[in-house]
CSV table of C-alpha atoms in Angstrom, one decimal:
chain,number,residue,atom,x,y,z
A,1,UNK,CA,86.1,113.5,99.2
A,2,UNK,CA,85.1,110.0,99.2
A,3,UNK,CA,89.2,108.3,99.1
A,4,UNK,CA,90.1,106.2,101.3
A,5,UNK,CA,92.3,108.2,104.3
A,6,UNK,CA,96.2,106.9,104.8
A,7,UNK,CA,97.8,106.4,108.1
A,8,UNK,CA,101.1,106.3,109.4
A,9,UNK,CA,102.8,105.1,113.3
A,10,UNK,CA,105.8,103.7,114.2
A,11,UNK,CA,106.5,100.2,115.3
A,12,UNK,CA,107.9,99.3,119.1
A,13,UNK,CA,110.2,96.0,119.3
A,14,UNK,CA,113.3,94.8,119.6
A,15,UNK,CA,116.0,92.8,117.9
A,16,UNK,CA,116.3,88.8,119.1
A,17,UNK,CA,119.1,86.9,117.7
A,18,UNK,CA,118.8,89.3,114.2
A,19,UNK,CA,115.4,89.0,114.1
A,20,UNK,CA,113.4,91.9,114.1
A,21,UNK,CA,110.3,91.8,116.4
A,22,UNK,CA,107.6,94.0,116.0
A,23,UNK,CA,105.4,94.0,119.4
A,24,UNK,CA,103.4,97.2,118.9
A,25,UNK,CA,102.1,100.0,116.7
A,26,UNK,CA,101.9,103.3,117.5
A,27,UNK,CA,99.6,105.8,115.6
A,28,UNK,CA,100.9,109.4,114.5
A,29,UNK,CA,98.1,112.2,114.3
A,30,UNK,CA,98.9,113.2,110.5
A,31,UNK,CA,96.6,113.7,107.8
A,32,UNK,CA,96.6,111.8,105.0
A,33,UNK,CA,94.8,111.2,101.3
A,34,UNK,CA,94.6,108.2,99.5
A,35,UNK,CA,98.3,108.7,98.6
A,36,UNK,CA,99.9,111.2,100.7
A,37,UNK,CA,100.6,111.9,103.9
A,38,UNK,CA,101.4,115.6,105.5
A,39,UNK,CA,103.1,115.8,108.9
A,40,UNK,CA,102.8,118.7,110.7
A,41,UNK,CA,105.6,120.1,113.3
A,42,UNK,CA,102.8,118.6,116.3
A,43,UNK,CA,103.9,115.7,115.1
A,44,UNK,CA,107.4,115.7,115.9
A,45,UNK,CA,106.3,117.1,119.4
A,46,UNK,CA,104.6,114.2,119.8
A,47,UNK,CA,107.0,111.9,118.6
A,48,UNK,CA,109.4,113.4,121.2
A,49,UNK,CA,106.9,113.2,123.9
A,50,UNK,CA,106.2,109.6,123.2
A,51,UNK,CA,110.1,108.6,122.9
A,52,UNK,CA,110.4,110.0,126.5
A,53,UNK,CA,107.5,107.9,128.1
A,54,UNK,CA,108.4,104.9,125.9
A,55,UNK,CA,111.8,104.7,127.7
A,56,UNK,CA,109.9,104.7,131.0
A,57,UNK,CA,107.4,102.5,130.3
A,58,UNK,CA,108.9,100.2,128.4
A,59,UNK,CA,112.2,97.7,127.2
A,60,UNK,CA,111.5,97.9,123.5
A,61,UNK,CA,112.3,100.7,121.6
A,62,UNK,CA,111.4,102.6,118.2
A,63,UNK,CA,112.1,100.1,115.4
A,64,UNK,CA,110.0,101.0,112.4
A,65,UNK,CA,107.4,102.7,110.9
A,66,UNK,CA,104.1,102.1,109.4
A,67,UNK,CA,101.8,102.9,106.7
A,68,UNK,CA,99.2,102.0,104.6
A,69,UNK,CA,98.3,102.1,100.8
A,70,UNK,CA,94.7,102.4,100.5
A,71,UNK,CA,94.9,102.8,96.4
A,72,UNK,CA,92.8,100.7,95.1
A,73,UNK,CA,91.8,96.9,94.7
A,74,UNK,CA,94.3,95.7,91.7
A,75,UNK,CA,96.1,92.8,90.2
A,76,UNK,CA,99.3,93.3,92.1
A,77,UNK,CA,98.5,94.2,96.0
A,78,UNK,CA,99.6,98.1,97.5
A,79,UNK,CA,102.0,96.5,99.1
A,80,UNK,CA,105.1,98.3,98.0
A,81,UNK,CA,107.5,101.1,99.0
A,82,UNK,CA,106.5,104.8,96.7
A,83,UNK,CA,109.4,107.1,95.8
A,84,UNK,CA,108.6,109.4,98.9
A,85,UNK,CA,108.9,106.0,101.3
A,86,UNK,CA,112.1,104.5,100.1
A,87,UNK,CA,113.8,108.5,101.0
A,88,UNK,CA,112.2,108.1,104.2
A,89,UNK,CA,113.2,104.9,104.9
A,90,UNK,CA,116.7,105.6,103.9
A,91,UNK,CA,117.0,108.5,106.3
A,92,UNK,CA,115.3,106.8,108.8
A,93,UNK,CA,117.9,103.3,108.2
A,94,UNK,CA,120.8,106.5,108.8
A,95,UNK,CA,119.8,106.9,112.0
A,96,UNK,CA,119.1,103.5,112.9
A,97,UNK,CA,120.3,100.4,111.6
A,98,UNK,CA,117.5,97.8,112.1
A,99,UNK,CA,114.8,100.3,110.9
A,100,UNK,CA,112.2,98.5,109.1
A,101,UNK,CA,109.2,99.9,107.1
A,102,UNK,CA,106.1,98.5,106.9
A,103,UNK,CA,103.2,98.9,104.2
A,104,UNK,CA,99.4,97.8,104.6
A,105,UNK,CA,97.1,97.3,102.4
A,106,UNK,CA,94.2,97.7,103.9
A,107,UNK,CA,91.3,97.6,101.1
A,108,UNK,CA,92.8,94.5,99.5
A,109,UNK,CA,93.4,92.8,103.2
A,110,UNK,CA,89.0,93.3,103.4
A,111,UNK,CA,88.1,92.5,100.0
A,112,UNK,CA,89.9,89.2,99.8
A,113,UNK,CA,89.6,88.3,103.7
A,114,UNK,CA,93.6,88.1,104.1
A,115,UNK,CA,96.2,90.2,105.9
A,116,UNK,CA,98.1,92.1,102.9
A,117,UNK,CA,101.4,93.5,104.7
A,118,UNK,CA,104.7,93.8,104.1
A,119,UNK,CA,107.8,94.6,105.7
A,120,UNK,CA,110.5,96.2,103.4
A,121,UNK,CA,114.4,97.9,104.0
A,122,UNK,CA,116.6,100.0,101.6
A,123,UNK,CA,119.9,98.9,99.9
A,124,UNK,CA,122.7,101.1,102.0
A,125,UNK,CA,124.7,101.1,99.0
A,126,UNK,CA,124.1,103.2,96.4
A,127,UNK,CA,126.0,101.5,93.4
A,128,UNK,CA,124.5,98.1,94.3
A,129,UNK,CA,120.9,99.9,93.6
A,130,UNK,CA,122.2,101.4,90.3
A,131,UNK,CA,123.7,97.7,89.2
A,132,UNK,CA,120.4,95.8,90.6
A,133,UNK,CA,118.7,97.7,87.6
A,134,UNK,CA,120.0,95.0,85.4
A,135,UNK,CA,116.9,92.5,85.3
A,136,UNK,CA,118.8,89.3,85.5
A,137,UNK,CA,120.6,90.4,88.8
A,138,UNK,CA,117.2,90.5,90.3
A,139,UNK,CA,116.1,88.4,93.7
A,140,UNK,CA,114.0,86.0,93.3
A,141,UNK,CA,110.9,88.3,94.7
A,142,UNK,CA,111.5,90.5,91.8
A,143,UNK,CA,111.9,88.0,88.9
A,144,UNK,CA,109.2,88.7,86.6
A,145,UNK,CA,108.5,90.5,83.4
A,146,UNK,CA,110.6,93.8,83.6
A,147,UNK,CA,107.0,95.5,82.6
A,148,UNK,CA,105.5,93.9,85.6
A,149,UNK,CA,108.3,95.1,88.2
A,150,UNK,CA,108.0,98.6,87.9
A,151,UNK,CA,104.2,98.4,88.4
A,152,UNK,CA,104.0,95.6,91.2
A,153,UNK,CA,106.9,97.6,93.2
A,154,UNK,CA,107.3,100.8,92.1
A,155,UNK,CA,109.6,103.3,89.8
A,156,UNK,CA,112.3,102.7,92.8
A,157,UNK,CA,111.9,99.1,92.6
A,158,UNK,CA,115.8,98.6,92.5
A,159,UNK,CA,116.6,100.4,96.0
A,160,UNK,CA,114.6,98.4,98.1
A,161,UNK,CA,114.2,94.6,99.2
A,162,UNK,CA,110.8,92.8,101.0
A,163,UNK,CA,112.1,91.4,104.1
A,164,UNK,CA,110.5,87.4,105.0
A,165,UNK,CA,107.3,88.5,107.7
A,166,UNK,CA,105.7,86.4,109.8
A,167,UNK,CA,102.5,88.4,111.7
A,168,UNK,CA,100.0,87.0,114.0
A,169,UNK,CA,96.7,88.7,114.1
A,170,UNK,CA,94.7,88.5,117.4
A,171,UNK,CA,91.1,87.3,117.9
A,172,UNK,CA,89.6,90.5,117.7
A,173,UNK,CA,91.2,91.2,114.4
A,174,UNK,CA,89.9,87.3,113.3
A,175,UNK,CA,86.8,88.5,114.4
A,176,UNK,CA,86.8,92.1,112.5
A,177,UNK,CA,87.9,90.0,109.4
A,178,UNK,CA,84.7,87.6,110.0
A,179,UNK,CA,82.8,90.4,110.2
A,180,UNK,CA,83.4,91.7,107.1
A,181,UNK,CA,83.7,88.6,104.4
């Protein structure tokens, strides 16, 4: 159909001295159009499968999940949680506290030759969501024309907050990225 294809994994790390450490990704066989994703009940087999040799194979655990935005190429970057991700993250942040969520976007990161990621977590508390409406209680990452904040991060802008990321992108990613400015 000629759109871009999103993708979804979850992240393997661990948490050192409440940091949260992402060391690997894990891809999960779902379809997926340029804005939505459909998992199918394989996927949870697999997801069960994987959790069992992930505890034999390994010290890090689950910690996140990923996915990318592959809209388009706009003033504001993709980068930013939908409706549908800020419900899944809450129910995944019920079942584990440190849960993080993740968003790529990937056409923006090759048309401008820089990594656009972010990592993001849900307020647990309701009524601090419904106050945060009030523009001037914003964070500083969200202070900005009210017109601008609904479009750079969402209609459920007020239930979610970007967590501070620092990535580091191996050589063969350096050299994907060469490849392609």
């Amino acid at each position: 159909n000629g759109l871009s294809q999103e993708v979804m994994g979850l992240l393997v790390g661990k948490i050192d001295n409440n940091k949260i450490i992402i060391v690997d990704a894990v891809p999960l066989p779902i379809e997926g159009e340029a804005n939505f994703i459909e998992a199918s009940d394989d996927v949870a087999i697999y997801m069960s499968k994987y959790v069992d040799l992930l505890e034999l194979k390994r010290k890090e655990n689950f910690i996140g999940w990923y996915h990318s935005h592959p809209f388009d190429i706009s003033k504001y970057s993709q980068c930013f949680f939908s409706a549908i991700d800020v419900q899944m993250q809450n129910n995944f942040q019920k079942q584990s506290l440190n849960w993080v969520g993740l968003v790529i976007d990937p056409l923006r990161s090759l048309y401008y030759n820089k990594m656009e990621i972010a990592s993001f977590r849900v307020y647990n508390d309701v009524n601090y969501c419904i106050n945060n409406k009030n523009i001037h209680k914003l964070t500083p990452t969200l202070r900005c024309a009210k017109n601008n904040v609904t479009e750079r991060w969402g209609n459920r802008w007020y239930e979610y907050y970007q967590l501070k990321s620092i990535y580091y992108m191996s050589n063969l990613a350096k050299e994907f990225f060469q490849h392609f400015s």
